[in-house]
Amino acid sequence: VILENESPLTLSITLKSIEEKLDGLSFMRVHHSYLVNMDKVSQYVKSDGGYLIMSDNSMIPISRSKKSELKTFLESDYK
């Protein structure tokens, strides 16, 4: 887990468990290995398979199976 302005944490629970606890907040599972805070997304890049650029300039890949869900989320008025 990477937190803003904190050292990364290692947790012994599944990403699915974290995802369930954050349900209803602005978090989205965009890849098997990534759950992101959509409020921290700076840019969505559609080329090269698709990825997100986060506010800390990290790049998060988007799985093919999540692209449609992500597009719907981004087009909604989620903020």
Backbone as a chain_set.jsonl record, in Angstrom:
{"seq": "VILENESPLTLSITLKSIEEKLDGLSFMRVHHSYLVNMDKVSQYVKSDGGYLIMSDNSMIPISRSKKSELKTFLESDYK", "coords": {"N": [[0.862, -1.175, 0.0], [0.609, 2.128, -0.914], [0.868, 5.199, 0.502], [0.015, 8.657, 0.58], [2.65, 10.859, 1.15], [3.865, 9.123, 2.982], [5.69, 6.213, 4.123], [5.786, 3.219, 2.127], [3.487, 0.546, 2.868], [3.3, -2.843, 3.956], [0.844, -5.199, 3.818], [-1.052, -7.876, 5.287], [-3.427, -8.711, 4.223], [-5.887, -9.386, 1.7], [-6.099, -7.709, -1.486], [-8.655, -7.596, -2.402], [-10.115, -7.604, -0.003], [-9.444, -5.093, 1.002], [-10.518, -3.547, -1.022], [-13.266, -4.067, -0.669], [-13.682, -2.873, 1.833], [-13.339, -0.235, 1.173], [-15.443, 0.327, -0.433], [-17.785, 2.379, -2.038], [-16.365, 4.664, -1.744], [-14.006, 6.812, -3.468], [-12.373, 4.881, -4.775], [-10.945, 2.561, -7.05], [-10.639, -0.584, -8.597], [-8.334, -1.148, -10.916], [-6.757, -2.963, -12.075], [-5.529, -6.296, -11.681], [-3.597, -6.174, -9.694], [-3.763, -3.611, -8.66], [-5.354, -1.083, -6.848], [-6.78, 1.969, -6.917], [-6.896, 5.377, -5.738], [-9.144, 7.355, -7.1], [-9.3, 10.084, -6.945], [-6.73, 10.907, -6.962], [-5.74, 10.616, -9.464], [-4.015, 11.899, -12.162], [-3.918, 11.813, -14.927], [-5.295, 9.987, -17.682], [-3.987, 7.733, -19.832], [-4.463, 6.517, -22.964], [-2.966, 5.136, -24.839], [-0.428, 2.58, -25.48], [-1.56, 0.291, -24.279], [-2.932, 1.34, -22.158], [-2.928, 3.301, -19.247], [-2.766, 4.834, -15.977], [-1.714, 8.0, -14.816], [-0.571, 8.999, -11.81], [-0.938, 11.408, -9.084], [1.563, 11.525, -7.922], [3.204, 11.051, -10.008], [3.549, 8.365, -10.605], [2.979, 5.445, -12.644], [0.194, 3.537, -13.424], [-0.855, 0.485, -14.596], [-3.677, -0.457, -16.655], [-5.953, -3.027, -16.72], [-7.205, -4.984, -19.461], [-9.761, -5.972, -19.002], [-10.84, -4.107, -17.266], [-11.056, -1.679, -18.525], [-13.472, -0.736, -19.738], [-15.135, -0.352, -17.504], [-13.624, 1.587, -16.182], [-13.714, 3.693, -18.047], [-16.467, 4.307, -17.981], [-16.643, 5.136, -15.317], [-14.948, 7.405, -15.328], [-16.36, 9.049, -17.077], [-18.596, 9.58, -15.635], [-20.058, 11.706, -13.119], [-18.237, 11.678, -10.779], [-16.958, 13.163, -8.8]], "CA": [[0.0, 0.0, 0.0], [1.368, 3.374, -0.976], [0.101, 6.31, 1.051], [0.575, 9.966, 0.28], [3.583, 11.385, 2.156], [4.187, 8.081, 3.963], [6.435, 5.067, 3.603], [4.9, 2.133, 1.7], [3.13, -0.449, 3.874], [3.022, -4.204, 3.522], [-0.289, -5.718, 4.582], [-1.254, -9.317, 5.136], [-4.793, -8.985, 3.795], [-5.983, -9.35, 0.241], [-6.536, -6.466, -2.115], [-10.121, -7.699, -2.445], [-10.614, -7.174, 1.312], [-9.29, -3.639, 1.052], [-11.497, -3.015, -1.97], [-14.582, -4.162, -0.037], [-13.739, -1.876, 2.91], [-13.362, 1.1, 0.568], [-16.611, 0.408, -1.311], [-18.546, 3.611, -1.878], [-15.433, 5.79, -1.79], [-13.522, 7.028, -4.841], [-11.33, 3.929, -5.113], [-11.337, 1.65, -8.127], [-9.716, -1.645, -8.973], [-8.072, -0.959, -12.347], [-5.877, -4.05, -12.491], [-5.475, -7.355, -10.655], [-2.649, -5.799, -8.644], [-3.84, -2.187, -8.322], [-6.568, -0.405, -6.407], [-6.303, 3.356, -6.87], [-7.756, 6.471, -5.329], [-9.396, 8.083, -8.339], [-9.076, 11.503, -6.703], [-5.292, 11.16, -7.126], [-5.383, 10.387, -10.869], [-3.723, 13.131, -12.899], [-4.147, 11.651, -16.36], [-5.561, 8.659, -18.233], [-3.312, 7.602, -21.125], [-5.088, 5.388, -23.654], [-1.987, 4.415, -25.665], [0.42, 1.574, -24.829], [-2.367, -0.617, -23.472], [-3.69, 2.13, -21.205], [-2.42, 3.41, -17.882], [-3.074, 6.053, -15.257], [-0.614, 8.72, -14.196], [-1.057, 9.445, -10.513], [-0.446, 12.729, -8.662], [2.997, 11.418, -7.6], [3.807, 10.696, -11.301], [3.653, 6.921, -10.833], [2.13, 4.963, -13.728], [-0.544, 2.347, -13.029], [-1.458, -0.144, -15.773], [-5.106, -0.766, -16.614], [-6.193, -4.305, -17.381], [-8.187, -4.945, -20.548], [-11.097, -6.237, -18.459], [-11.3, -2.971, -16.458], [-11.094, -0.445, -19.32], [-14.842, -0.279, -19.922], [-15.579, 0.141, -16.206], [-12.889, 2.828, -15.934], [-14.265, 4.712, -18.942], [-17.759, 4.683, -17.409], [-16.364, 5.879, -14.084], [-14.386, 8.72, -15.678], [-17.4, 9.844, -17.733], [-19.614, 9.941, -14.651], [-19.739, 12.88, -12.291], [-17.89, 11.01, -9.534], [-16.399, 14.08, -7.795]], "C": [[0.897, 1.222, 0.0], [0.442, 4.494, -0.532], [0.789, 7.62, 0.711], [1.431, 10.438, 1.462], [3.933, 10.4, 3.264], [5.062, 7.031, 3.302], [5.448, 3.999, 3.156], [4.678, 1.12, 2.83], [2.962, -1.811, 3.228], [1.93, -4.746, 4.427], [-0.461, -7.204, 4.322], [-2.718, -9.651, 4.856], [-4.851, -8.842, 2.278], [-6.429, -7.984, -0.255], [-8.061, -6.445, -2.211], [-10.735, -7.244, -1.122], [-10.541, -5.665, 1.452], [-10.334, -2.985, 0.159], [-12.899, -3.015, -1.357], [-14.74, -3.117, 1.067], [-13.856, -0.451, 2.371], [-14.548, 1.303, -0.37], [-17.403, 1.679, -1.007], [-17.669, 4.858, -1.853], [-14.881, 5.884, -3.203], [-12.325, 6.14, -5.185], [-11.846, 2.967, -6.171], [-10.239, 0.649, -8.396], [-9.516, -1.558, -10.475], [-7.216, -2.072, -12.937], [-5.89, -5.081, -11.368], [-4.628, -6.945, -9.454], [-2.779, -4.362, -8.152], [-5.258, -1.743, -7.978], [-6.155, 1.047, -6.2], [-7.37, 4.311, -6.353], [-7.949, 7.348, -6.562], [-9.245, 9.59, -8.167], [-7.613, 11.888, -6.908], [-4.815, 10.89, -8.552], [-5.184, 11.732, -11.55], [-4.105, 13.017, -14.362], [-4.429, 10.196, -16.685], [-4.943, 8.633, -19.623], [-3.855, 6.344, -21.794], [-4.101, 4.562, -24.472], [-1.205, 3.406, -24.82], [-0.357, 0.648, -23.904], [-3.209, 0.089, -22.433], [-3.074, 2.121, -19.824], [-2.84, 4.749, -17.282], [-1.79, 6.684, -14.768], [-1.191, 9.33, -12.924], [-0.438, 10.795, -10.141], [1.026, 12.709, -8.272], [3.825, 11.008, -8.821], [4.049, 9.21, -11.499], [2.661, 6.528, -11.933], [1.523, 3.628, -13.329], [-1.181, 1.739, -14.281], [-2.944, -0.42, -15.561], [-5.307, -2.078, -17.362], [-7.264, -4.144, -18.456], [-9.604, -5.107, -20.009], [-11.665, -5.063, -17.657], [-11.469, -1.676, -17.258], [-12.5, 0.117, -19.482], [-15.387, 0.325, -18.627], [-14.908, 1.481, -15.879], [-13.458, 3.961, -16.78], [-15.605, 5.214, -18.404], [-17.572, 5.538, -16.164], [-15.879, 7.29, -14.394], [-15.425, 9.641, -16.338], [-18.493, 10.265, -16.778], [-19.168, 11.167, -13.883], [-19.389, 12.386, -10.901], [-17.378, 11.959, -8.465], [-17.46, 14.923, -7.147]], "O": [[1.82, 1.337, 0.806], [-0.622, 4.71, -1.111], [2.011, 7.671, 0.572], [0.994, 10.418, 2.612], [4.263, 10.814, 4.375], [5.161, 6.967, 2.076], [4.374, 3.877, 3.745], [5.57, 0.873, 3.642], [2.53, -1.914, 2.08], [2.07, -4.753, 5.65], [-0.067, -7.719, 3.276], [-3.194, -10.732, 5.204], [-3.965, -8.249, 1.661], [-7.054, -7.212, 0.472], [-8.678, -5.385, -2.111], [-11.766, -6.571, -1.12], [-11.467, -5.034, 1.962], [-10.957, -1.993, 0.538], [-13.639, -2.045, -1.519], [-15.816, -2.538, 1.221], [-14.406, 0.428, 3.034], [-14.647, 2.338, -1.028], [-17.654, 2.001, 0.154], [-18.173, 5.978, -1.933], [-15.267, 5.089, -4.06], [-11.372, 6.599, -5.816], [-13.023, 2.606, -6.186], [-9.057, 0.992, -8.421], [-10.434, -1.863, -11.237], [-6.981, -2.118, -14.145], [-6.227, -4.758, -10.229], [-4.921, -7.334, -8.324], [-1.99, -3.928, -7.313], [-6.213, -1.994, -8.713], [-5.27, 1.327, -5.39], [-8.57, 4.084, -6.507], [-7.011, 8.008, -7.011], [-9.078, 10.304, -9.156], [-7.294, 13.072, -7.015], [-3.614, 10.931, -8.819], [-6.063, 12.593, -11.524], [-4.557, 13.985, -14.973], [-3.884, 9.287, -16.058], [-5.325, 9.415, -20.493], [-3.726, 5.243, -21.261], [-4.375, 3.399, -24.769], [-1.315, 3.391, -23.594], [0.148, 0.263, -22.849], [-4.125, -0.517, -21.876], [-2.736, 1.064, -19.29], [-3.219, 5.674, -18.0], [-0.872, 5.979, -14.348], [-2.169, 10.076, -12.961], [0.481, 11.266, -10.811], [1.68, 13.751, -8.284], [5.0, 10.661, -8.693], [4.697, 8.824, -12.472], [1.64, 7.187, -12.13], [2.235, 2.7, -12.943], [-1.964, 2.406, -14.958], [-3.403, -0.593, -14.432], [-4.877, -2.219, -18.507], [-8.124, -3.268, -18.362], [-10.536, -4.465, -20.492], [-12.867, -5.033, -17.394], [-11.97, -0.684, -16.728], [-12.696, 1.327, -19.373], [-16.02, 1.381, -18.644], [-15.551, 2.394, -15.361], [-13.661, 5.067, -16.281], [-15.848, 6.421, -18.377], [-18.26, 6.542, -15.98], [-16.346, 8.257, -13.792], [-15.374, 10.86, -16.176], [-19.242, 11.199, -17.063], [-18.023, 11.603, -13.997], [-20.129, 12.628, -9.947], [-17.366, 11.58, -7.294], [-17.153, 15.744, -6.282]]}, "num_chains": 1, "name": "protein.A"}
